XYZ file of C-alpha atoms in Angstrom:
759
model
C 95.777 202.217 156.956
C 97.052 205.446 155.958
C 94.040 207.647 155.305
C 95.629 208.089 151.913
C 95.531 204.826 151.037
C 91.969 204.826 152.699
C 90.579 207.460 150.159
C 93.014 205.783 147.267
C 91.092 201.890 147.484
C 88.193 204.345 148.256
C 88.070 206.058 145.112
C 89.102 202.441 143.220
C 85.928 200.526 144.929
C 83.898 203.964 143.284
C 85.103 204.276 139.780
C 84.930 200.019 140.189
C 80.741 200.332 140.721
C 80.361 203.305 138.227
C 81.793 201.424 135.396
C 80.043 197.887 136.292
C 76.585 199.423 136.483
C 77.495 201.370 133.180
C 78.433 198.219 131.306
C 75.026 196.938 133.270
C 73.120 199.801 130.946
C 75.332 199.946 127.779
C 75.363 195.786 127.479
C 71.604 194.897 125.981
C 69.901 192.130 128.041
C 70.860 188.701 127.257
C 73.635 190.530 125.371
C 76.009 189.027 128.229
C 77.945 185.674 127.994
C 75.373 183.151 129.229
C 73.446 185.351 130.248
C 70.067 184.561 127.778
C 70.975 181.145 129.670
C 71.476 182.233 132.959
C 67.993 184.682 133.311
C 65.266 182.119 132.109
C 67.068 179.899 135.331
C 65.998 182.681 137.486
C 62.558 183.506 136.216
C 61.598 180.019 136.451
C 62.847 179.893 140.192
C 61.161 183.198 141.176
C 57.654 181.553 139.303
C 57.836 178.754 140.996
C 58.537 179.578 144.739
C 62.817 178.797 144.709
C 61.386 175.487 143.524
C 64.800 173.412 141.251
C 63.763 172.704 137.373
C 64.568 168.624 136.767
C 66.649 168.223 133.955
C 66.074 167.090 130.434
C 68.548 166.701 127.575
C 65.401 165.616 125.694
C 63.112 168.569 126.393
C 65.679 171.298 126.218
C 64.134 174.826 128.343
C 65.453 178.529 127.653
C 67.459 178.225 130.959
C 69.551 175.128 129.110
C 72.946 173.708 130.814
C 72.741 176.616 133.340
C 69.620 174.050 135.156
C 72.490 172.492 136.409
C 74.047 174.564 137.733
C 74.705 174.984 141.374
C 71.696 177.375 142.438
C 72.648 180.136 144.889
C 73.067 182.894 142.660
C 69.951 182.065 141.071
C 67.927 181.867 144.477
C 69.545 184.921 145.383
C 68.605 187.008 142.342
C 64.851 185.319 142.723
C 64.391 186.953 145.526
C 64.906 190.570 144.045
C 63.274 190.403 141.333
C 59.808 187.651 142.631
C 57.563 190.532 142.834
C 57.839 191.416 139.340
C 55.516 190.362 136.440
C 58.020 188.518 134.295
C 55.110 187.502 131.561
C 57.064 189.722 128.853
C 59.895 187.309 129.012
C 59.470 185.334 125.382
C 58.224 188.603 124.070
C 61.097 190.507 125.280
C 63.568 187.103 124.639
C 63.630 187.199 121.097
C 65.876 184.689 119.716
C 68.129 185.601 116.452
C 69.145 181.965 115.390
C 71.452 183.023 113.455
C 74.022 184.840 114.997
C 77.551 183.692 115.334
C 78.312 182.865 118.528
C 81.776 182.782 119.648
C 82.727 183.433 115.495
C 83.513 187.190 114.066
C 82.603 187.675 111.264
C 83.348 191.069 108.691
C 79.305 191.639 108.863
C 78.321 191.971 112.254
C 75.448 190.209 113.713
C 77.161 189.560 117.107
C 73.635 190.150 118.786
C 71.815 187.097 120.630
C 68.687 188.863 120.324
C 66.140 190.959 118.204
C 65.582 193.885 120.135
C 62.719 196.569 119.146
C 63.768 199.223 117.376
C 62.972 201.522 120.064
C 65.808 199.379 122.042
C 65.372 198.355 125.607
C 64.314 201.650 126.959
C 61.935 200.616 128.921
C 62.794 199.527 132.905
C 59.728 197.043 133.386
C 58.850 193.399 133.523
C 61.991 191.140 131.828
C 64.437 194.340 131.318
C 63.721 195.939 135.385
C 64.140 192.199 136.362
C 67.418 191.762 134.285
C 68.705 195.242 135.972
C 67.616 194.856 139.132
C 69.828 190.867 138.405
C 72.550 192.878 136.923
C 72.628 194.929 139.898
C 72.796 192.431 142.331
C 76.182 190.770 140.163
C 77.280 194.768 140.504
C 78.061 194.829 144.183
C 79.541 190.376 144.155
C 81.927 192.080 142.024
C 82.653 195.019 144.317
C 82.795 192.376 147.182
C 85.313 190.570 144.624
C 87.365 193.422 144.948
C 87.235 194.560 148.269
C 88.570 190.645 149.278
C 91.466 191.001 146.445
C 92.894 194.495 148.318
C 92.411 192.075 151.767
C 94.007 189.467 150.338
C 96.943 191.277 149.318
C 97.721 192.508 152.439
C 97.897 189.412 154.089
C 100.457 188.544 151.668
C 102.997 191.763 151.267
C 101.694 193.735 154.571
C 103.801 196.273 154.182
C 103.529 197.442 150.205
C 100.498 199.122 150.319
C 101.213 200.285 146.687
C 100.479 196.003 145.789
C 97.353 196.131 147.817
C 95.962 199.193 146.195
C 97.715 197.843 142.488
C 96.202 194.670 142.733
C 92.601 196.293 143.544
C 92.832 198.394 141.108
C 93.846 195.759 138.581
C 90.704 194.064 139.552
C 88.442 196.673 139.162
C 89.065 197.776 136.024
C 89.387 194.724 134.703
C 87.481 194.765 131.365
C 86.251 191.792 130.907
C 85.399 191.369 135.095
C 83.411 194.900 134.612
C 81.550 193.285 132.152
C 81.286 189.703 133.721
C 80.101 192.442 136.848
C 77.825 193.859 135.201
C 75.484 190.633 133.355
C 73.203 188.057 135.322
C 75.739 185.393 135.990
C 76.273 182.692 138.925
C 80.216 183.753 138.126
C 80.100 186.542 139.538
C 79.325 185.001 143.540
C 81.163 182.105 142.118
C 84.317 184.540 142.060
C 83.272 186.494 145.197
C 83.420 182.929 147.545
C 86.457 181.545 145.337
C 88.816 183.966 146.601
C 86.789 184.331 150.218
C 87.904 181.127 150.844
C 91.511 182.113 149.753
C 91.198 184.867 152.150
C 90.578 182.639 154.764
C 92.807 179.710 154.316
C 95.895 182.703 154.514
C 94.590 183.502 157.863
C 94.009 179.938 158.584
C 98.313 179.543 157.883
C 98.760 182.821 159.719
C 97.630 182.228 163.110
C 100.731 181.351 165.366
C 98.362 180.017 168.086
C 94.896 178.115 168.243
C 92.199 179.055 165.731
C 88.585 180.718 167.538
C 86.366 178.063 166.400
C 84.035 181.186 164.707
C 87.444 180.667 161.981
C 86.654 176.916 161.061
C 82.615 177.998 161.164
C 83.759 181.032 158.790
C 85.327 177.831 156.396
C 82.825 175.731 156.717
C 79.906 178.799 155.949
C 81.222 180.534 152.858
C 82.766 176.733 151.294
C 79.762 175.123 151.675
C 78.306 178.887 150.360
C 80.643 178.702 147.865
C 80.011 174.919 146.442
C 75.875 175.946 145.904
C 77.576 178.823 143.439
C 80.061 176.981 141.378
C 82.085 173.592 141.307
C 84.852 174.953 141.423
C 85.432 175.962 145.082
C 85.277 172.384 145.062
C 88.717 171.950 144.545
C 89.844 174.703 147.742
C 88.960 171.509 149.367
C 91.989 169.177 149.859
C 93.517 172.929 150.712
C 91.501 173.892 153.693
C 92.805 170.424 154.797
C 95.820 170.395 153.620
C 96.550 173.930 155.342
C 94.349 172.268 158.888
C 96.611 169.781 158.768
C 100.079 171.772 158.222
C 98.630 173.579 161.471
C 98.643 171.242 163.263
C 101.380 169.526 162.162
C 102.438 173.549 163.611
C 101.182 173.891 166.371
C 101.409 170.379 167.760
C 97.425 169.756 168.686
C 95.704 167.842 166.497
C 92.433 170.341 167.751
C 92.624 171.813 163.778
C 92.458 168.990 161.999
C 90.364 167.261 164.045
C 88.025 170.247 165.878
C 88.064 171.891 162.272
C 87.434 170.121 160.133
C 84.538 168.618 161.466
C 83.010 172.121 162.117
C 83.984 173.267 158.712
C 83.127 169.883 157.137
C 79.642 169.590 159.252
C 78.793 173.157 157.800
C 79.783 172.822 154.344
C 77.687 169.674 154.131
C 74.854 170.793 155.878
C 74.711 173.545 153.456
C 75.474 172.556 150.605
C 75.442 168.763 151.180
C 71.535 168.515 150.333
C 71.549 169.277 146.448
C 74.937 166.934 145.589
C 72.012 164.475 147.599
C 70.288 165.641 145.033
C 71.603 165.362 141.605
C 72.852 161.821 142.942
C 68.850 161.261 142.858
C 68.379 162.032 140.118
C 71.188 161.686 137.687
C 73.721 159.348 139.004
C 76.221 162.015 138.808
C 76.676 164.162 142.463
C 77.575 167.298 140.516
C 74.826 167.038 138.000
C 77.833 167.055 135.544
C 76.830 164.357 133.240
C 73.239 166.066 132.887
C 75.150 169.230 131.776
C 77.553 168.628 129.397
C 74.592 165.629 127.043
C 72.358 170.142 127.055
C 75.334 171.960 126.213
C 77.375 169.502 124.553
C 80.633 168.033 124.352
C 84.256 168.234 121.689
C 83.705 165.684 119.326
C 86.768 164.205 120.096
C 88.496 165.920 123.218
C 90.642 168.083 122.930
C 94.338 167.766 122.889
C 97.079 169.401 123.662
C 98.174 171.132 120.567
C 94.475 172.380 120.430
C 94.045 173.506 123.491
C 97.423 175.716 122.874
C 95.594 176.857 119.030
C 92.343 178.505 121.734
C 95.126 180.768 123.515
C 94.146 183.230 121.780
C 90.696 183.274 122.209
C 92.004 182.281 126.219
C 93.790 185.097 126.605
C 91.045 188.031 124.844
C 88.527 186.526 127.230
C 90.239 187.366 130.116
C 91.040 191.381 128.954
C 87.290 191.746 127.377
C 85.813 189.944 124.620
C 82.284 190.870 125.638
C 79.009 189.649 123.689
C 78.252 186.205 122.673
C 82.378 186.294 122.595
C 81.687 187.993 119.384
C 82.855 191.286 119.941
C 86.086 191.936 120.980
C 88.243 195.246 121.345
C 90.963 196.223 118.888
C 93.635 194.257 118.149
C 95.864 197.010 119.423
C 94.584 196.312 122.670
C 95.082 192.838 122.986
C 98.636 193.208 121.964
C 99.581 195.376 125.109
C 97.673 193.934 127.741
C 99.776 190.083 126.550
C 102.864 192.155 126.971
C 101.452 193.209 130.107
C 100.921 190.010 130.918
C 103.574 188.426 129.669
C 105.927 190.484 132.127
C 103.810 189.605 135.107
C 104.282 186.509 134.541
C 108.089 186.441 133.735
C 108.198 189.029 136.507
C 106.329 186.472 138.471
C 108.525 183.657 138.426
C 111.882 185.602 139.099
C 110.508 186.722 141.594
C 109.676 183.254 143.348
C 113.369 181.568 142.389
C 114.903 185.039 143.801
C 112.517 184.426 146.916
C 113.779 180.719 146.825
C 117.144 181.022 145.838
C 117.880 183.914 148.634
C 115.891 182.547 152.314
C 114.067 185.622 151.989
C 111.440 184.176 153.391
C 110.644 181.633 156.000
C 108.589 178.172 155.354
C 105.919 179.719 157.635
C 106.532 182.905 155.248
C 105.838 180.520 152.138
C 103.339 179.400 153.799
C 100.078 181.984 152.753
C 101.867 182.817 149.135
C 102.053 179.327 148.554
C 97.689 178.943 149.220
C 97.764 181.604 146.208
C 99.814 179.729 143.878
C 98.095 176.718 143.921
C 95.067 177.532 143.976
C 96.387 180.074 140.500
C 97.649 176.372 139.369
C 94.624 174.410 140.959
C 92.192 176.811 138.839
C 93.670 176.585 135.695
C 94.238 173.028 135.432
C 90.638 172.315 136.105
C 89.646 175.351 133.281
C 92.126 173.064 130.629
C 90.903 169.562 131.488
C 86.403 170.777 131.379
C 87.738 173.381 128.343
C 89.634 169.562 126.150
C 85.955 168.553 127.066
C 83.190 171.239 125.842
C 84.671 173.889 123.807
C 85.093 177.109 126.784
C 88.242 178.375 126.209
C 88.115 181.601 127.790
C 89.760 183.175 130.193
C 87.039 184.658 132.163
C 86.647 180.477 133.592
C 89.894 181.516 135.370
C 88.249 184.222 137.835
C 87.371 182.460 140.934
C 91.451 183.191 141.190
C 91.056 185.985 140.542
C 92.327 187.887 143.615
C 95.550 185.560 143.868
C 96.005 186.671 139.468
C 95.827 190.357 140.084
C 98.086 190.592 143.272
C 100.739 188.516 141.523
C 100.370 190.485 138.767
C 100.663 193.462 140.506
C 103.971 191.776 142.409
C 105.625 190.548 138.179
C 104.977 194.118 137.149
C 107.064 195.941 139.949
C 109.615 193.742 142.335
C 112.164 193.761 139.676
C 111.937 198.142 139.200
C 113.991 200.340 141.405
C 112.385 200.965 144.513
C 111.152 204.460 143.744
C 109.445 203.497 140.425
C 107.485 200.664 141.718
C 104.224 203.188 142.369
C 104.598 205.410 139.217
C 104.802 201.617 136.846
C 102.110 200.490 138.955
C 99.364 203.701 138.719
C 100.712 203.584 134.629
C 99.460 200.362 134.221
C 96.128 200.698 136.395
C 94.990 204.056 135.016
C 95.911 202.578 131.102
C 92.930 199.283 132.496
C 91.266 202.193 133.875
C 90.999 203.766 130.424
C 90.347 201.452 128.166
C 87.312 199.605 130.868
C 86.267 203.432 130.548
C 85.886 203.573 126.489
C 84.834 199.961 125.955
C 80.979 200.284 126.022
C 80.751 203.090 124.135
C 83.887 202.270 121.769
C 82.997 198.175 121.406
C 79.942 197.423 123.184
C 77.551 199.847 122.023
C 78.284 200.033 118.209
C 78.635 195.798 117.704
C 74.185 196.203 118.302
C 73.676 199.610 117.028
C 70.583 199.165 114.816
C 71.784 199.730 110.734
C 71.730 202.930 108.445
C 67.545 203.585 107.205
C 68.909 207.190 105.698
C 67.390 207.825 102.442
C 68.622 205.193 99.882
C 70.511 205.989 96.585
C 71.735 203.292 94.375
C 75.126 204.650 93.204
C 75.455 204.418 89.573
C 77.804 201.756 90.082
C 74.710 199.472 91.630
C 72.790 197.141 89.858
C 69.271 198.626 90.285
C 66.423 196.397 89.839
C 63.449 196.596 88.331
C 59.711 196.220 89.581
C 60.077 192.531 89.886
C 62.361 192.797 92.936
C 58.998 193.261 95.356
C 58.555 190.111 97.648
C 56.493 189.030 99.130
C 54.603 185.997 101.273
C 53.142 183.252 100.704
C 48.994 185.161 99.645
C 50.849 188.301 100.261
C 50.926 190.417 97.164
C 53.489 192.894 98.813
C 55.859 192.671 101.665
C 59.306 193.979 101.035
C 60.978 195.806 98.476
C 64.946 195.471 96.791
C 65.327 198.653 95.807
C 69.464 198.418 95.153
C 72.472 195.480 95.271
C 75.646 195.569 94.838
C 77.799 192.909 94.641
C 80.763 194.753 95.424
C 83.898 191.556 95.706
C 84.120 190.099 91.185
C 86.987 187.750 92.556
C 87.280 185.494 95.253
C 89.639 182.839 96.759
C 88.753 180.422 99.201
C 89.130 181.077 103.021
C 87.680 184.771 101.346
C 84.461 186.848 101.208
C 82.142 186.959 99.655
C 80.652 191.261 100.262
C 77.389 192.289 98.916
C 75.090 195.608 99.642
C 71.452 194.917 99.453
C 69.068 198.197 100.390
C 65.765 197.338 101.736
C 62.009 198.611 101.607
C 59.519 197.023 103.693
C 55.718 197.964 101.120
C 53.640 197.015 103.626
C 54.229 195.311 106.830
C 54.601 191.462 106.915
C 53.482 189.101 109.776
C 56.174 186.394 109.980
C 59.737 186.709 111.339
C 62.037 186.174 108.097
C 65.330 184.919 107.552
C 67.938 186.739 104.424
C 70.011 183.946 102.716
C 72.672 184.321 100.416
C 73.698 181.460 98.078
C 76.982 180.727 96.629
C 75.785 178.590 93.442
C 77.994 176.409 91.365
C 76.907 175.895 87.362
C 75.603 172.357 88.700
C 73.745 173.592 91.321
C 75.496 173.260 94.264
C 75.113 176.092 96.764
C 79.125 175.785 98.136
C 78.498 178.281 100.890
C 75.141 180.382 102.464
C 74.492 183.291 104.610
C 71.371 182.858 106.564
C 70.923 186.513 108.644
C 67.888 188.279 110.057
C 67.736 191.731 108.060
C 69.532 194.558 109.388
C 72.943 192.023 110.016
C 70.713 189.877 112.890
C 69.389 193.380 114.435
C 66.179 193.467 112.989
C 62.817 191.172 113.209
C 60.675 191.710 109.801
C 57.574 191.088 112.474
C 58.430 195.068 113.354
C 59.560 196.653 109.985
C 56.143 199.137 109.592
C 55.425 200.212 106.163
C 58.068 202.160 104.420
C 60.718 201.260 106.848
C 64.691 201.438 104.690
C 67.355 199.940 105.421
C 70.793 198.904 104.105
C 72.168 195.307 104.683
C 75.762 194.053 104.056
C 76.501 191.130 103.806
C 79.209 188.689 103.812
C 79.542 184.745 102.685
C 82.841 182.502 103.239
C 83.589 180.332 100.417
C 85.257 177.441 102.591
C 88.666 176.642 101.921
C 88.199 173.950 99.831
C 85.960 174.776 97.817
C 86.930 173.064 94.252
C 88.284 176.071 91.521
C 87.948 177.566 89.628
C 84.630 178.232 87.678
C 81.825 180.819 88.049
C 79.609 181.462 91.172
C 75.310 182.136 91.241
C 74.693 184.562 93.887
C 71.855 183.493 94.792
C 69.583 185.792 97.341
C 65.830 184.790 98.752
C 63.778 185.513 102.059
C 62.368 182.154 104.166
C 60.907 181.269 107.488
C 63.081 179.135 109.408
C 60.691 176.712 111.545
C 58.349 176.212 108.080
C 61.121 176.310 105.481
C 58.769 178.398 103.332
C 60.026 180.907 100.984
C 59.029 184.552 100.643
C 58.130 185.015 96.481
C 59.406 187.241 93.503
C 55.912 189.570 92.785
C 55.174 188.834 89.235
C 58.281 186.471 88.354
C 56.839 183.487 90.719
C 60.288 183.266 91.793
C 61.762 182.299 95.240
C 65.181 183.877 94.640
C 67.023 185.933 92.640
C 69.938 185.819 90.923
C 71.693 189.010 91.617
C 75.050 188.926 89.860
C 78.084 186.435 89.537
C 81.789 185.791 91.197
C 84.540 184.437 89.713
C 86.063 181.701 92.162
C 89.497 181.320 91.516
C 92.106 178.658 92.614
C 94.961 179.400 94.649
C 98.332 180.664 93.441
C 100.568 177.785 93.682
C 103.177 176.096 91.505
C 103.076 172.670 92.239
C 100.954 173.234 88.961
C 98.194 171.179 90.317
C 94.526 171.038 90.422
C 92.426 173.329 92.832
C 95.448 173.608 94.604
C 95.076 173.385 98.838
C 96.821 172.869 101.790
C 95.577 170.152 104.481
C 97.894 169.084 107.112
C 97.657 165.864 108.551
C 98.725 165.176 112.284
C 102.540 167.219 110.388
C 102.532 164.117 108.419
C 101.196 164.346 105.520
C 99.294 167.391 103.023
C 97.113 167.652 100.891
C 97.876 170.236 98.332
C 95.464 169.659 95.519
C 92.581 167.207 94.754
C 90.490 167.090 92.002
C 87.270 165.702 91.270
C 85.363 163.583 87.807
C 82.004 164.797 88.801
C 80.430 167.054 90.410
C 77.147 166.152 89.696
C 76.963 161.857 89.921
C 74.115 159.555 89.022
C 73.139 156.932 91.905
C 74.559 154.136 91.569
C 77.436 155.692 89.191
C 81.704 155.540 89.395
C 82.871 158.547 90.394
C 86.724 159.090 90.347
C 88.869 162.058 92.971
C 92.138 162.197 92.773
C 94.552 163.232 95.602
C 97.787 165.440 95.618
C 99.381 164.210 98.610
C 102.956 165.582 100.386
C 105.093 164.036 103.604
C 105.394 166.964 105.608
C 107.282 165.122 108.070
C 109.122 160.621 107.778
C 105.183 158.788 108.053
C 106.195 155.417 109.766
C 103.492 153.671 109.630
C 101.563 152.718 106.178
C 97.806 154.994 106.910
C 95.037 154.250 105.099
C 92.610 157.115 103.474
C 89.387 157.387 103.305
C 87.202 159.318 100.901
C 83.908 159.263 101.369
C 80.156 160.606 100.293
C 78.704 161.354 103.508
C 75.916 163.542 104.788
C 77.317 165.042 107.866
C 73.656 165.614 109.503
C 73.351 162.128 109.461
C 76.675 160.791 109.154
C 75.424 158.083 106.663
C 78.190 157.169 103.900
C 76.244 156.445 100.496
C 79.998 155.523 98.557
C 83.404 155.983 99.247
C 86.724 154.135 99.142
C 88.963 152.961 101.500
C 92.782 152.250 100.194
C 96.462 152.830 100.485
C 97.516 155.410 98.316
C 97.507 155.470 94.601
C 96.002 151.998 94.838
C 97.995 150.244 97.631
C 101.500 150.589 95.379
C 102.652 153.293 97.416
C 102.617 153.030 101.615
C 102.795 156.367 103.245
C 105.822 155.040 104.650
C 107.742 155.305 101.621
C 106.602 158.776 100.710
C 110.167 160.860 99.258
C 111.156 164.328 101.139
C 109.270 166.494 98.151
C 107.145 163.723 95.857
C 103.722 164.156 95.176
C 102.429 161.223 95.523
C 98.858 161.025 92.981
C 95.936 158.992 94.868
C 93.396 158.143 92.543
C 89.871 156.674 94.746
C 87.328 154.968 92.230
C 83.878 154.325 93.451
C 80.795 153.543 92.654
C 77.994 156.275 94.732
C 75.409 153.986 96.423
C 72.133 153.130 94.413
C 69.664 153.602 96.949
C 71.348 157.498 97.441
C 68.221 159.657 97.636
C 69.333 162.696 95.947
C 70.649 165.459 97.323
C 73.867 167.745 97.827
C 76.663 165.708 100.544
C 80.208 166.002 101.744
C 83.265 164.354 100.304
C 84.895 163.799 103.261
C 88.783 162.281 103.149
C 91.253 161.228 106.008
C 94.002 158.990 107.096
C 93.224 155.950 109.405
C 95.870 153.235 110.544
C 94.116 149.984 112.231
C 95.661 148.862 115.092
C 93.949 145.932 116.760
C 90.172 147.101 116.711
C 90.297 150.426 116.900
C 90.534 152.898 113.619
C 93.543 155.647 114.706
C 92.743 158.822 112.614
C 95.646 161.001 111.402
C 94.028 164.981 112.811
C 94.194 167.876 110.862
C 96.375 170.189 111.701
C 94.888 173.711 111.427
C 97.120 177.063 110.563
C 97.354 178.158 114.037
C 98.192 174.669 115.785
C 94.794 173.420 116.903
C 94.111 169.515 116.177
C 90.062 169.460 116.581
C 89.346 167.213 113.725
C 90.472 164.159 112.094
C 88.866 164.778 108.798
C 88.415 166.980 106.053
C 85.947 167.981 103.913
C 86.619 168.483 100.282
C 84.170 170.056 97.750
C 80.411 169.179 97.782
C 78.379 167.477 95.638
C 75.516 166.816 93.951
C 74.014 163.104 94.076
C 71.369 162.632 90.976
C 68.631 160.407 90.934
C 69.506 156.949 89.514
C 69.564 157.651 85.726
C 67.270 154.449 85.026
C 64.896 157.182 87.835
C 65.391 159.523 85.111
C 65.124 157.932 82.100
C 61.235 158.103 80.499
């Protein structure tokens, strides 16, 4: 390697290390992906002398599903931090119970834990242990960048710009840096998965019998990989195939027999015990059954349409999607990176076709690159299989093949250009990644976790100023929080829009519990059609931390559901409650638990169809609900209810589907009344619907007399009975997804049976 190449590569490694450490410092602890659960697994091993916990879905611990993961990373981090007193973890790791994990809201609320007003500046106890574990991750990420460089040299030995470009694309990938600066077992599995790919490539390049140490390294890294993450297991068939190919090429049984025995024995010796333990405890060598019981499965496994609809979160979380998958880069960055990625993908495909057609590589030359391409495909397919089972559409989950991906991205971006432009083009692209990666901690991550504005509060002239009765106190207290000003910013709203309000608060007297602010949108009948529950300061504050006279601004955004019944006037009601007990704070003097801060007009969607409550719910691209009407939003138990649905055909419907309308408790899935019938009381089967006809479909049913008073969802959908199956049509979302096979319309409040209310 020339001195200039060595120098550039050294600079890439140094820049990576500096950036990864920066990410590890700037990102508040427990705000990096699943670190909230990864670190408690480290702690429990450190506290127990590396004794693994037994997972029980009925008794979930602070490490949740991570206790079902292969333990090598956690062992390493536990050994490094075992001498630190982390008894303060519960105090440091204060969960924000309303955090919008995986959801982006205009009012923020991104933080998964509540941090002290002074931040995480104290480097001791749990905070110190987390940062030490993060440094371990940084070192493992450095190893991955090194592997990328070495693998590129093996595949393209005469093209140094590919070596350096691939290493830089890996090193300056914002999401890679973010994960590398966090406590996450992916950092070890990424290193070992890519390292094992390098070993397989080197194995296939042997023209003579490989030495015994080659097989030993294969076994050691495979065993370590299987103790790092389950996805490494998908490389085992590739290893076996590579040993077979080598035996055939050398016309010797030694690689497949001796190599297989040595590498296999070491793999089993290193990792076998953990898989045996899983089988003995859970009846599954992988432990995935318990993992899924804890993390949760999709209610309906994702089909191809749903997976395609989740492509945006996949690509975002490949380039850079921070926090709890709720702190994104600017949209323009994703557009740019997706464009670069698309060129790289098309360019790689063209390179493969061109090389095949022109016979530029012999079969022997093709084998090492083929391994990396196969590994990319296997990794992606296994990811699809996994995310179809449980929601996990994050591109970072394919970083086990990141070295191969970075190399082929570098190739695809440049090979078709004039040779003289290869270096400057790749340098420009890598510099772009480096600039974004450098800016992201300060421009994207840090601002997401800033404290609210605490400047002197003055009520603007258009604000509603609240009087003395707006002081709110805990039960049995005489002072507490005071609402200084309130501004209901939104006057009119439509379904799928937000109601925005600003609330300015002051602490009259410190409170003793952590209270949650709620904002309800309430119909004239008292039905809460939407609500926002949030910790103060858009999730960044805990009320027990706030001293007397502390002031802050709260900006709250409440989303109006797509099927909200309109038009009507909604009351905007606020209050405070204690999550674990349900107790509410009360207005001093008035004794009320809520404060009505104004009204907002809920308008229907614009429509040319002249039907009530316009809506658009697409069922499997066959039929769409374009409106609906309910005879009574507050029916009494035992009384009848009319629900009229307005349908239109999207495409010809070959079968006659049954429409169901249910009053359902979503918490228990108990149905308290409903109708299952073909449209228009069985008179207009779906197979007969015309192109543009609007089908009026009225369902009349009785609310069960035993229905407990309360608020319920009105659920609709379509199904057809085939033998003993009831096959429902899936709802198609605006992005093409098919997640659910039902839709909720308006909420209804069921009142007590009239006989119960008669004096």
